[in-house]
Amino acid sequence: MNQLESPNGSSSALEPAPTMTWDEALVEAHRCLMCWDAPCTRACPTSINVPQFIKRISTGDLLGSARTILSSNILGASCARVCPVEMLCEGACVLNELHERPIQIGRLQAFGTDDVVFGGRHLFTVSKPTGRSIGIIGAGPAGLSAGAELVKRGHTVMVYDANPQPGGLNTYGVANYKMDMQTAVREVQFIKDLGVEIRHETAVGTDVSVDDLLSSHEAVFVGVGLGGVPTLGLPGEDLEGVDDALDFIADVRAGTADVAGQRVAVIGGGNTAVDAVTQSALSGAQRVYLVYRRGRDQMRGYPHDIERALQHGVEFVHWSTPSRIEGTNSVEKLVCVRTELGPDGSVTELEGTEYTIPVDRVFRATGQAKRIGFLSTLPGVEIDDGGRVVVDEHHRTGNDRIWAGGDCVNGGKEVVNAVEHGKIAARNIHEALLAPSGV
Ligand SMILES: Cc1cc2nc3c(=O)[nH]c(=O)nc-3n(C[C@H](O)[C@H](O)[C@H](O)COP(=O)(O)OP(=O)(O)OC[C@H]3O[C@@H](n4cnc5c(N)ncnc54)[C@H](O)[C@@H]3O)c2cc1C
Ligand code: SF4
């Protein structure tokens, strides 16, 4: 049994935990109770048969384990690292009820998949070519999942992505301490090895028209995710040192961020804000503030990630909202006012409570914009009031040649949800393409 070394290399504060050794994996696998009606499987959005893949590890069948995982979730290697397992499979483990530590499903899943995904092993046979071609917009988790499922069924798949590197937020957005950029890109190579082609730096709507796409492919899957964090409209927001938190996180992942010794304020209370403060702290920032207009209980960030931020010395400034940013050439101060909850549940700013936080950097993390401009160019595709693409239970849009999934449909959830959307859509595209009526 030949377990690859961790694809992540040596560990530092900014790098993910190393994968398990065989001994660790066997000990952990033998702790599993192999529940018949496994709550972990029900809690997994991609319904991975968790007891089965763990059983296979416990009997030394690493390839079988990978097959179980990757048949349900082709991005099982990255999900193993980035899934909020505390809220999903591990949170549902019955050992929690017995006041024992839950099975480390995420780490076992990484152990079960790494040999195949990063070792260039071939696990799946591809069906004979159908002669049908599908265009996919976006090489994020949704698009990659759809693409992999479609090539396995013998279809030709071309993915168009605006970015230089594939992987979407798996490559550019998730925190480095969960999964580094190199690991995300190596996983995409595994998908490409199945036969999925990717055209990089090709934005649909700019470099290729939607009409061209619809005339070159029988079906189209839209997995464009969400956009950047919009500006807040604060005076001083154009000063040097004020940035979108997503750009900062992408810089951390590329190794080009420099906040060492600086005082950083991140505005927001969701997962992006929490990741940005933790990454700032881990990157050597002198002081890191998370400024949020509500209280801790209202934060949308995962509790375990909030705990991690606190452990790294991040200072949470609750019930405060920024009113302006001051500085001569670059940021020097974030001016805030105190807030409270109004009787109708909305946030009210309190007069006469202004105060300043001396800072060198300010990162906006107040929620990603929807890609309404692009989505509204897709003929026959309906967008709801929240800027999300409207789909049926098979992820088909109002245009019967266009399917959609991932963040652009659910408004922003997890990688594992995007993978499931791509999988459901691909199965329906396959059925529709091979139906006597076609599409
Ligand atoms: C900071 C941050 C941290 C996160 N951390 C986690 C985490 O720890 N765990 C977790 O499970 N989830 C996490 N998420 C959520 C997760 O990353 C997303 O739910 C997931 O990536 C959605 O996948 P997607 O394919 O829908 O979109 P994306 O990953 O956003 O991919 C969309 C792709 O479409 C491309 N694209 C967009 N428009 C066009 C166009 N017109 N033409 C061509 N290409 C286009 C983009 O370049 C991009 O590659 C995080 C999100 C953020 C913002
Ligand atoms: S994909 Fe995520 S939620 Fe599903 S079993 Fe794996 S780690 Fe758990």
PDB file of N, CA, C and O and ligand atoms in Angstrom, residues 79 81-84 136-144 160-163 165-170 172-175 178 202-206 223-226 246 249 271-273 275 302 305 368 371 374 405-408 410 412-416 418-419, ligand 1:
ATOM      1  N   CYS A  79     -13.270  18.583  -1.066  1.00  0.00           N
ATOM      2  CA  CYS A  79     -14.317  18.636  -0.038  1.00  0.00           C
ATOM      3  C   CYS A  79     -13.786  18.096   1.291  1.00  0.00           C
ATOM      4  O   CYS A  79     -14.134  18.600   2.357  1.00  0.00           O
ATOM      5  N   ARG A  81     -11.120  18.594   2.562  1.00  0.00           N
ATOM      6  CA  ARG A  81     -10.330  19.641   3.221  1.00  0.00           C
ATOM      7  C   ARG A  81     -11.141  20.882   3.562  1.00  0.00           C
ATOM      8  O   ARG A  81     -10.851  21.555   4.544  1.00  0.00           O
ATOM      9  N   VAL A  82     -12.142  21.206   2.720  1.00  0.00           N
ATOM     10  CA  VAL A  82     -12.819  22.501   2.921  1.00  0.00           C
ATOM     11  C   VAL A  82     -14.238  22.388   3.463  1.00  0.00           C
ATOM     12  O   VAL A  82     -14.805  23.390   3.892  1.00  0.00           O
ATOM     13  N   CYS A  83     -14.838  21.193   3.434  1.00  0.00           N
ATOM     14  CA  CYS A  83     -16.210  21.079   3.945  1.00  0.00           C
ATOM     15  C   CYS A  83     -16.269  21.501   5.412  1.00  0.00           C
ATOM     16  O   CYS A  83     -15.395  21.127   6.192  1.00  0.00           O
ATOM     17  N   PRO A  84     -17.301  22.250   5.795  1.00  0.00           N
ATOM     18  CA  PRO A  84     -17.500  22.530   7.222  1.00  0.00           C
ATOM     19  C   PRO A  84     -18.063  21.273   7.890  1.00  0.00           C
ATOM     20  O   PRO A  84     -19.260  21.181   8.182  1.00  0.00           O
ATOM     21  N   ILE A 136     -19.529  24.521 -20.863  1.00  0.00           N
ATOM     22  CA  ILE A 136     -19.713  24.852 -19.444  1.00  0.00           C
ATOM     23  C   ILE A 136     -19.098  26.220 -19.180  1.00  0.00           C
ATOM     24  O   ILE A 136     -17.946  26.469 -19.561  1.00  0.00           O
ATOM     25  N   ILE A 137     -19.863  27.084 -18.539  1.00  0.00           N
ATOM     26  CA  ILE A 137     -19.345  28.423 -18.227  1.00  0.00           C
ATOM     27  C   ILE A 137     -18.933  28.428 -16.763  1.00  0.00           C
ATOM     28  O   ILE A 137     -19.779  28.372 -15.868  1.00  0.00           O
ATOM     29  N   GLY A 138     -17.617  28.449 -16.526  1.00  0.00           N
ATOM     30  CA  GLY A 138     -17.097  28.480 -15.162  1.00  0.00           C
ATOM     31  C   GLY A 138     -16.440  27.170 -14.772  1.00  0.00           C
ATOM     32  O   GLY A 138     -17.079  26.121 -14.784  1.00  0.00           O
ATOM     33  N   ALA A 139     -15.139  27.239 -14.424  1.00  0.00           N
ATOM     34  CA  ALA A 139     -14.397  26.043 -13.990  1.00  0.00           C
ATOM     35  C   ALA A 139     -14.285  25.994 -12.475  1.00  0.00           C
ATOM     36  O   ALA A 139     -13.256  25.613 -11.917  1.00  0.00           O
ATOM     37  N   GLY A 140     -15.365  26.408 -11.788  1.00  0.00           N
ATOM     38  CA  GLY A 140     -15.422  26.256 -10.336  1.00  0.00           C
ATOM     39  C   GLY A 140     -15.951  24.867 -10.003  1.00  0.00           C
ATOM     40  O   GLY A 140     -16.150  24.034 -10.900  1.00  0.00           O
ATOM     41  N   PRO A 141     -16.198  24.594  -8.729  1.00  0.00           N
ATOM     42  CA  PRO A 141     -16.676  23.265  -8.333  1.00  0.00           C
ATOM     43  C   PRO A 141     -17.934  22.818  -9.081  1.00  0.00           C
ATOM     44  O   PRO A 141     -18.031  21.645  -9.464  1.00  0.00           O
ATOM     45  N   ALA A 142     -18.887  23.718  -9.330  1.00  0.00           N
ATOM     46  CA  ALA A 142     -20.121  23.318 -10.023  1.00  0.00           C
ATOM     47  C   ALA A 142     -19.807  22.891 -11.453  1.00  0.00           C
ATOM     48  O   ALA A 142     -20.224  21.814 -11.905  1.00  0.00           O
ATOM     49  N   GLY A 143     -19.056  23.717 -12.181  1.00  0.00           N
ATOM     50  CA  GLY A 143     -18.735  23.419 -13.575  1.00  0.00           C
ATOM     51  C   GLY A 143     -17.861  22.181 -13.709  1.00  0.00           C
ATOM     52  O   GLY A 143     -18.066  21.352 -14.605  1.00  0.00           O
ATOM     53  N   LEU A 144     -16.887  22.023 -12.806  1.00  0.00           N
ATOM     54  CA  LEU A 144     -15.994  20.855 -12.883  1.00  0.00           C
ATOM     55  C   LEU A 144     -16.751  19.574 -12.591  1.00  0.00           C
ATOM     56  O   LEU A 144     -16.530  18.539 -13.228  1.00  0.00           O
ATOM     57  N   TYR A 160     -15.295  26.947 -20.221  1.00  0.00           N
ATOM     58  CA  TYR A 160     -14.751  28.288 -20.460  1.00  0.00           C
ATOM     59  C   TYR A 160     -14.612  28.974 -19.109  1.00  0.00           C
ATOM     60  O   TYR A 160     -15.576  29.023 -18.343  1.00  0.00           O
ATOM     61  N   ASP A 161     -13.418  29.483 -18.799  1.00  0.00           N
ATOM     62  CA  ASP A 161     -13.265  30.176 -17.517  1.00  0.00           C
ATOM     63  C   ASP A 161     -12.505  31.484 -17.691  1.00  0.00           C
ATOM     64  O   ASP A 161     -11.502  31.554 -18.409  1.00  0.00           O
ATOM     65  N   ALA A 162     -12.985  32.494 -16.987  1.00  0.00           N
ATOM     66  CA  ALA A 162     -12.413  33.835 -17.111  1.00  0.00           C
ATOM     67  C   ALA A 162     -11.029  33.939 -16.460  1.00  0.00           C
ATOM     68  O   ALA A 162     -10.204  34.757 -16.862  1.00  0.00           O
ATOM     69  N   ASN A 163     -10.758  33.097 -15.465  1.00  0.00           N
ATOM     70  CA  ASN A 163      -9.514  33.225 -14.688  1.00  0.00           C
ATOM     71  C   ASN A 163      -8.333  32.535 -15.364  1.00  0.00           C
ATOM     72  O   ASN A 163      -8.516  31.603 -16.145  1.00  0.00           O
ATOM     73  N   GLN A 165      -6.280  30.551 -13.764  1.00  0.00           N
ATOM     74  CA  GLN A 165      -6.208  29.198 -13.193  1.00  0.00           C
ATOM     75  C   GLN A 165      -7.620  28.654 -13.022  1.00  0.00           C
ATOM     76  O   GLN A 165      -8.535  29.404 -12.668  1.00  0.00           O
ATOM     77  N   PRO A 166      -7.812  27.350 -13.208  1.00  0.00           N
ATOM     78  CA  PRO A 166      -9.144  26.772 -13.004  1.00  0.00           C
ATOM     79  C   PRO A 166      -9.407  26.515 -11.518  1.00  0.00           C
ATOM     80  O   PRO A 166      -8.503  26.616 -10.702  1.00  0.00           O
ATOM     81  N   GLY A 167     -10.648  26.176 -11.192  1.00  0.00           N
ATOM     82  CA  GLY A 167     -10.972  25.773  -9.817  1.00  0.00           C
ATOM     83  C   GLY A 167     -11.903  26.735  -9.107  1.00  0.00           C
ATOM     84  O   GLY A 167     -12.413  26.427  -8.034  1.00  0.00           O
ATOM     85  N   GLY A 168     -12.116  27.936  -9.684  1.00  0.00           N
ATOM     86  CA  GLY A 168     -13.009  28.902  -9.040  1.00  0.00           C
ATOM     87  C   GLY A 168     -12.500  29.253  -7.649  1.00  0.00           C
ATOM     88  O   GLY A 168     -11.293  29.383  -7.424  1.00  0.00           O
ATOM     89  N   LEU A 169     -13.421  29.363  -6.701  1.00  0.00           N
ATOM     90  CA  LEU A 169     -13.036  29.770  -5.343  1.00  0.00           C
ATOM     91  C   LEU A 169     -12.241  28.687  -4.621  1.00  0.00           C
ATOM     92  O   LEU A 169     -11.569  28.971  -3.645  1.00  0.00           O
ATOM     93  N   ASN A 170     -12.311  27.447  -5.086  1.00  0.00           N
ATOM     94  CA  ASN A 170     -11.452  26.410  -4.507  1.00  0.00           C
ATOM     95  C   ASN A 170      -9.984  26.785  -4.703  1.00  0.00           C
ATOM     96  O   ASN A 170      -9.136  26.495  -3.872  1.00  0.00           O
ATOM     97  N   TYR A 172      -8.987  30.158  -5.695  1.00  0.00           N
ATOM     98  CA  TYR A 172      -8.704  31.555  -5.345  1.00  0.00           C
ATOM     99  C   TYR A 172      -9.269  32.009  -4.002  1.00  0.00           C
ATOM    100  O   TYR A 172      -8.877  33.048  -3.496  1.00  0.00           O
ATOM    101  N   GLY A 173     -10.241  31.257  -3.436  1.00  0.00           N
ATOM    102  CA  GLY A 173     -10.980  31.828  -2.310  1.00  0.00           C
ATOM    103  C   GLY A 173     -10.877  31.129  -0.971  1.00  0.00           C
ATOM    104  O   GLY A 173     -10.848  31.799   0.052  1.00  0.00           O
ATOM    105  N   VAL A 174     -10.827  29.789  -0.940  1.00  0.00           N
ATOM    106  CA  VAL A 174     -10.895  29.138   0.377  1.00  0.00           C
ATOM    107  C   VAL A 174      -9.605  29.417   1.151  1.00  0.00           C
ATOM    108  O   VAL A 174      -8.566  29.698   0.562  1.00  0.00           O
ATOM    109  N   ALA A 175      -9.715  29.338   2.461  1.00  0.00           N
ATOM    110  CA  ALA A 175      -8.566  29.705   3.290  1.00  0.00           C
ATOM    111  C   ALA A 175      -7.404  28.743   3.064  1.00  0.00           C
ATOM    112  O   ALA A 175      -7.596  27.535   2.946  1.00  0.00           O
ATOM    113  N   LYS A 178      -6.936  25.620   5.048  1.00  0.00           N
ATOM    114  CA  LYS A 178      -7.778  24.451   4.749  1.00  0.00           C
ATOM    115  C   LYS A 178      -7.197  23.703   3.541  1.00  0.00           C
ATOM    116  O   LYS A 178      -7.029  22.499   3.568  1.00  0.00           O
ATOM    117  N   THR A 202     -10.944  32.978 -20.694  1.00  0.00           N
ATOM    118  CA  THR A 202     -11.951  33.122 -21.742  1.00  0.00           C
ATOM    119  C   THR A 202     -13.288  33.413 -21.071  1.00  0.00           C
ATOM    120  O   THR A 202     -13.975  32.496 -20.606  1.00  0.00           O
ATOM    121  N   ALA A 203     -13.606  34.691 -20.967  1.00  0.00           N
ATOM    122  CA  ALA A 203     -14.865  35.084 -20.326  1.00  0.00           C
ATOM    123  C   ALA A 203     -15.986  35.015 -21.348  1.00  0.00           C
ATOM    124  O   ALA A 203     -15.903  35.648 -22.410  1.00  0.00           O
ATOM    125  N   VAL A 204     -17.009  34.246 -21.014  1.00  0.00           N
ATOM    126  CA  VAL A 204     -18.170  34.187 -21.906  1.00  0.00           C
ATOM    127  C   VAL A 204     -18.919  35.518 -21.756  1.00  0.00           C
ATOM    128  O   VAL A 204     -19.119  36.013 -20.649  1.00  0.00           O
ATOM    129  N   GLY A 205     -19.299  36.076 -22.887  1.00  0.00           N
ATOM    130  CA  GLY A 205     -19.930  37.397 -22.870  1.00  0.00           C
ATOM    131  C   GLY A 205     -18.943  38.470 -23.286  1.00  0.00           C
ATOM    132  O   GLY A 205     -19.330  39.555 -23.714  1.00  0.00           O
ATOM    133  N   THR A 206     -17.621  38.147 -23.183  1.00  0.00           N
ATOM    134  CA  THR A 206     -16.584  39.106 -23.584  1.00  0.00           C
ATOM    135  C   THR A 206     -15.711  38.483 -24.672  1.00  0.00           C
ATOM    136  O   THR A 206     -15.624  38.993 -25.788  1.00  0.00           O
ATOM    137  N   GLY A 223     -22.097  27.816 -14.454  1.00  0.00           N
ATOM    138  CA  GLY A 223     -21.593  27.704 -13.074  1.00  0.00           C
ATOM    139  C   GLY A 223     -20.676  28.874 -12.788  1.00  0.00           C
ATOM    140  O   GLY A 223     -19.508  28.682 -12.464  1.00  0.00           O
ATOM    141  N   VAL A 224     -21.226  30.087 -12.932  1.00  0.00           N
ATOM    142  CA  VAL A 224     -20.375  31.291 -12.870  1.00  0.00           C
ATOM    143  C   VAL A 224     -20.168  31.827 -11.458  1.00  0.00           C
ATOM    144  O   VAL A 224     -19.444  32.808 -11.270  1.00  0.00           O
ATOM    145  N   GLY A 225     -20.779  31.197 -10.456  1.00  0.00           N
ATOM    146  CA  GLY A 225     -20.563  31.651  -9.084  1.00  0.00           C
ATOM    147  C   GLY A 225     -21.048  33.073  -8.863  1.00  0.00           C
ATOM    148  O   GLY A 225     -21.992  33.539  -9.512  1.00  0.00           O
ATOM    149  N   LEU A 226     -20.379  33.756  -7.940  1.00  0.00           N
ATOM    150  CA  LEU A 226     -20.736  35.134  -7.597  1.00  0.00           C
ATOM    151  C   LEU A 226     -19.579  36.058  -7.974  1.00  0.00           C
ATOM    152  O   LEU A 226     -18.490  35.593  -8.308  1.00  0.00           O
ATOM    153  N   LEU A 246     -11.691  39.422  -0.927  1.00  0.00           N
ATOM    154  CA  LEU A 246     -11.439  38.272  -1.813  1.00  0.00           C
ATOM    155  C   LEU A 246     -10.122  38.437  -2.561  1.00  0.00           C
ATOM    156  O   LEU A 246      -9.405  37.467  -2.798  1.00  0.00           O
ATOM    157  N   ILE A 249      -7.418  37.573  -0.084  1.00  0.00           N
ATOM    158  CA  ILE A 249      -7.300  36.117   0.115  1.00  0.00           C
ATOM    159  C   ILE A 249      -6.615  35.476  -1.097  1.00  0.00           C
ATOM    160  O   ILE A 249      -5.750  34.606  -0.950  1.00  0.00           O
ATOM    161  N   ASN A 271     -18.361  34.268   6.410  1.00  0.00           N
ATOM    162  CA  ASN A 271     -17.184  33.405   6.304  1.00  0.00           C
ATOM    163  C   ASN A 271     -16.000  34.095   5.633  1.00  0.00           C
ATOM    164  O   ASN A 271     -14.854  33.842   5.988  1.00  0.00           O
ATOM    165  N   THR A 272     -16.276  34.971   4.668  1.00  0.00           N
ATOM    166  CA  THR A 272     -15.165  35.658   4.001  1.00  0.00           C
ATOM    167  C   THR A 272     -14.444  36.555   4.998  1.00  0.00           C
ATOM    168  O   THR A 272     -13.207  36.595   5.048  1.00  0.00           O
ATOM    169  N   ALA A 273     -15.217  37.267   5.835  1.00  0.00           N
ATOM    170  CA  ALA A 273     -14.607  38.150   6.840  1.00  0.00           C
ATOM    171  C   ALA A 273     -13.770  37.330   7.818  1.00  0.00           C
ATOM    172  O   ALA A 273     -12.628  37.690   8.141  1.00  0.00           O
ATOM    173  N   ASP A 275     -12.430  34.345   7.389  1.00  0.00           N
ATOM    174  CA  ASP A 275     -11.217  33.832   6.729  1.00  0.00           C
ATOM    175  C   ASP A 275     -10.181  34.944   6.559  1.00  0.00           C
ATOM    176  O   ASP A 275      -8.985  34.731   6.748  1.00  0.00           O
ATOM    177  N   TYR A 302     -18.832  30.382  10.247  1.00  0.00           N
ATOM    178  CA  TYR A 302     -18.953  29.118  10.988  1.00  0.00           C
ATOM    179  C   TYR A 302     -18.382  29.282  12.394  1.00  0.00           C
ATOM    180  O   TYR A 302     -17.289  29.842  12.554  1.00  0.00           O
ATOM    181  N   ASP A 305     -14.759  28.322  12.770  1.00  0.00           N
ATOM    182  CA  ASP A 305     -13.808  29.258  12.156  1.00  0.00           C
ATOM    183  C   ASP A 305     -13.689  30.535  12.996  1.00  0.00           C
ATOM    184  O   ASP A 305     -12.615  31.142  13.074  1.00  0.00           O
ATOM    185  N   GLN A 368     -20.675  38.954  -1.450  1.00  0.00           N
ATOM    186  CA  GLN A 368     -20.353  39.019  -2.880  1.00  0.00           C
ATOM    187  C   GLN A 368     -21.563  39.484  -3.693  1.00  0.00           C
ATOM    188  O   GLN A 368     -22.705  39.154  -3.362  1.00  0.00           O
ATOM    189  N   ARG A 371     -24.012  37.967 -10.238  1.00  0.00           N
ATOM    190  CA  ARG A 371     -23.595  38.289 -11.613  1.00  0.00           C
ATOM    191  C   ARG A 371     -24.824  38.557 -12.487  1.00  0.00           C
ATOM    192  O   ARG A 371     -25.013  37.914 -13.530  1.00  0.00           O
ATOM    193  N   PHE A 374     -24.349  39.562 -16.358  1.00  0.00           N
ATOM    194  CA  PHE A 374     -24.073  38.461 -17.279  1.00  0.00           C
ATOM    195  C   PHE A 374     -25.281  37.523 -17.396  1.00  0.00           C
ATOM    196  O   PHE A 374     -25.692  37.146 -18.497  1.00  0.00           O
ATOM    197  N   GLY A 405     -25.990  25.784 -11.891  1.00  0.00           N
ATOM    198  CA  GLY A 405     -25.799  25.265 -10.533  1.00  0.00           C
ATOM    199  C   GLY A 405     -24.696  26.002  -9.796  1.00  0.00           C
ATOM    200  O   GLY A 405     -23.975  26.823 -10.372  1.00  0.00           O
ATOM    201  N   GLY A 406     -24.573  25.699  -8.513  1.00  0.00           N
ATOM    202  CA  GLY A 406     -23.545  26.325  -7.674  1.00  0.00           C
ATOM    203  C   GLY A 406     -24.038  27.635  -7.082  1.00  0.00           C
ATOM    204  O   GLY A 406     -25.241  27.876  -6.955  1.00  0.00           O
ATOM    205  N   ASP A 407     -23.077  28.491  -6.748  1.00  0.00           N
ATOM    206  CA  ASP A 407     -23.401  29.740  -6.052  1.00  0.00           C
ATOM    207  C   ASP A 407     -24.352  30.633  -6.839  1.00  0.00           C
ATOM    208  O   ASP A 407     -25.124  31.386  -6.246  1.00  0.00           O
ATOM    209  N   CYS A 408     -24.312  30.574  -8.179  1.00  0.00           N
ATOM    210  CA  CYS A 408     -25.191  31.468  -8.950  1.00  0.00           C
ATOM    211  C   CYS A 408     -26.646  31.027  -8.839  1.00  0.00           C
ATOM    212  O   CYS A 408     -27.552  31.781  -9.175  1.00  0.00           O
ATOM    213  N   ASN A 410     -27.744  29.017  -5.737  1.00  0.00           N
ATOM    214  CA  ASN A 410     -28.155  29.028  -4.317  1.00  0.00           C
ATOM    215  C   ASN A 410     -27.768  30.321  -3.601  1.00  0.00           C
ATOM    216  O   ASN A 410     -28.027  30.466  -2.401  1.00  0.00           O
ATOM    217  N   GLY A 412     -24.840  31.319  -2.807  1.00  0.00           N
ATOM    218  CA  GLY A 412     -23.572  31.223  -2.072  1.00  0.00           C
ATOM    219  C   GLY A 412     -23.672  30.272  -0.904  1.00  0.00           C
ATOM    220  O   GLY A 412     -24.138  30.648   0.165  1.00  0.00           O
ATOM    221  N   LYS A 413     -23.283  29.008  -1.141  1.00  0.00           N
ATOM    222  CA  LYS A 413     -23.243  28.033  -0.038  1.00  0.00           C
ATOM    223  C   LYS A 413     -21.844  27.443   0.025  1.00  0.00           C
ATOM    224  O   LYS A 413     -20.881  28.185   0.095  1.00  0.00           O
ATOM    225  N   GLU A 414     -21.755  26.097  -0.051  1.00  0.00           N
ATOM    226  CA  GLU A 414     -20.453  25.442   0.105  1.00  0.00           C
ATOM    227  C   GLU A 414     -20.026  24.781  -1.199  1.00  0.00           C
ATOM    228  O   GLU A 414     -20.842  24.538  -2.090  1.00  0.00           O
ATOM    229  N   VAL A 415     -18.758  24.389  -1.232  1.00  0.00           N
ATOM    230  CA  VAL A 415     -18.220  23.664  -2.381  1.00  0.00           C
ATOM    231  C   VAL A 415     -19.045  22.399  -2.628  1.00  0.00           C
ATOM    232  O   VAL A 415     -19.423  22.088  -3.757  1.00  0.00           O
ATOM    233  N   VAL A 416     -19.348  21.674  -1.555  1.00  0.00           N
ATOM    234  CA  VAL A 416     -20.043  20.393  -1.696  1.00  0.00           C
ATOM    235  C   VAL A 416     -21.442  20.575  -2.301  1.00  0.00           C
ATOM    236  O   VAL A 416     -21.917  19.720  -3.059  1.00  0.00           O
ATOM    237  N   ALA A 418     -22.194  22.948  -4.502  1.00  0.00           N
ATOM    238  CA  ALA A 418     -21.951  23.231  -5.923  1.00  0.00           C
ATOM    239  C   ALA A 418     -21.667  21.926  -6.675  1.00  0.00           C
ATOM    240  O   ALA A 418     -22.142  21.718  -7.796  1.00  0.00           O
ATOM    241  N   VAL A 419     -20.908  21.029  -6.038  1.00  0.00           N
ATOM    242  CA  VAL A 419     -20.596  19.733  -6.661  1.00  0.00           C
ATOM    243  C   VAL A 419     -21.894  18.955  -6.907  1.00  0.00           C
ATOM    244  O   VAL A 419     -22.102  18.381  -7.979  1.00  0.00           O
TER     245      VAL A 419
HETATM  246  C1  LIG B   1     -13.657  33.582   0.922  1.00  0.00           C
HETATM  247  C2  LIG B   1     -14.465  32.341   0.724  1.00  0.00           C
HETATM  248  C3  LIG B   1     -14.150  31.219   1.459  1.00  0.00           C
HETATM  249  C4  LIG B   1     -14.893  30.058   1.284  1.00  0.00           C
HETATM  250  N1  LIG B   1     -14.558  28.973   2.035  1.00  0.00           N
HETATM  251  C5  LIG B   1     -15.258  27.833   1.874  1.00  0.00           C
HETATM  252  C6  LIG B   1     -14.919  26.685   2.631  1.00  0.00           C
HETATM  253  O1  LIG B   1     -14.011  26.708   3.464  1.00  0.00           O
HETATM  254  N2  LIG B   1     -15.625  25.554   2.418  1.00  0.00           N
HETATM  255  C7  LIG B   1     -16.633  25.487   1.502  1.00  0.00           C
HETATM  256  O2  LIG B   1     -17.219  24.414   1.323  1.00  0.00           O
HETATM  257  N3  LIG B   1     -16.989  26.569   0.778  1.00  0.00           N
HETATM  258  C8  LIG B   1     -16.318  27.737   0.946  1.00  0.00           C
HETATM  259  N4  LIG B   1     -16.668  28.841   0.221  1.00  0.00           N
HETATM  260  C9  LIG B   1     -17.784  28.741  -0.729  1.00  0.00           C
HETATM  261  C10 LIG B   1     -17.340  28.014  -2.005  1.00  0.00           C
HETATM  262  O3  LIG B   1     -16.069  28.466  -2.398  1.00  0.00           O
HETATM  263  C11 LIG B   1     -18.369  28.209  -3.105  1.00  0.00           C
HETATM  264  O4  LIG B   1     -19.640  27.806  -2.626  1.00  0.00           O
HETATM  265  C12 LIG B   1     -18.030  27.385  -4.353  1.00  0.00           C
HETATM  266  O5  LIG B   1     -16.743  27.678  -4.829  1.00  0.00           O
HETATM  267  C13 LIG B   1     -19.072  27.658  -5.442  1.00  0.00           C
HETATM  268  O6  LIG B   1     -18.690  27.024  -6.622  1.00  0.00           O
HETATM  269  P1  LIG B   1     -19.177  27.583  -8.042  1.00  0.00           P
HETATM  270  O7  LIG B   1     -18.616  26.658  -9.042  1.00  0.00           O
HETATM  271  O8  LIG B   1     -20.630  27.818  -8.008  1.00  0.00           O
HETATM  272  O9  LIG B   1     -18.528  29.037  -8.173  1.00  0.00           O
HETATM  273  P2  LIG B   1     -17.032  29.565  -8.150  1.00  0.00           P
HETATM  274  O10 LIG B   1     -16.167  28.732  -7.305  1.00  0.00           O
HETATM  275  O11 LIG B   1     -17.134  31.004  -7.813  1.00  0.00           O
HETATM  276  O12 LIG B   1     -16.542  29.407  -9.661  1.00  0.00           O
HETATM  277  C14 LIG B   1     -17.116  30.170 -10.688  1.00  0.00           C
HETATM  278  C15 LIG B   1     -16.165  30.212 -11.866  1.00  0.00           C
HETATM  279  O13 LIG B   1     -16.838  30.838 -12.952  1.00  0.00           O
HETATM  280  C16 LIG B   1     -15.920  31.666 -13.646  1.00  0.00           C
HETATM  281  N5  LIG B   1     -16.693  32.676 -14.375  1.00  0.00           N
HETATM  282  C17 LIG B   1     -17.502  33.632 -13.876  1.00  0.00           C
HETATM  283  N6  LIG B   1     -18.067  34.331 -14.878  1.00  0.00           N
HETATM  284  C18 LIG B   1     -17.602  33.809 -16.036  1.00  0.00           C
HETATM  285  C19 LIG B   1     -17.818  34.094 -17.421  1.00  0.00           C
HETATM  286  N7  LIG B   1     -18.645  35.055 -17.823  1.00  0.00           N
HETATM  287  N8  LIG B   1     -17.147  33.358 -18.343  1.00  0.00           N
HETATM  288  C20 LIG B   1     -16.297  32.371 -17.963  1.00  0.00           C
HETATM  289  N9  LIG B   1     -16.065  32.066 -16.669  1.00  0.00           N
HETATM  290  C21 LIG B   1     -16.719  32.766 -15.724  1.00  0.00           C
HETATM  291  C22 LIG B   1     -15.034  32.230 -12.562  1.00  0.00           C
HETATM  292  O14 LIG B   1     -13.789  32.636 -13.113  1.00  0.00           O
HETATM  293  C23 LIG B   1     -14.897  31.025 -11.619  1.00  0.00           C
HETATM  294  O15 LIG B   1     -13.768  30.256 -11.938  1.00  0.00           O
HETATM  295  C24 LIG B   1     -15.960  30.024   0.366  1.00  0.00           C
HETATM  296  C25 LIG B   1     -16.291  31.160  -0.367  1.00  0.00           C
HETATM  297  C26 LIG B   1     -15.555  32.311  -0.185  1.00  0.00           C
HETATM  298  C27 LIG B   1     -15.919  33.545  -0.946  1.00  0.00           C
END
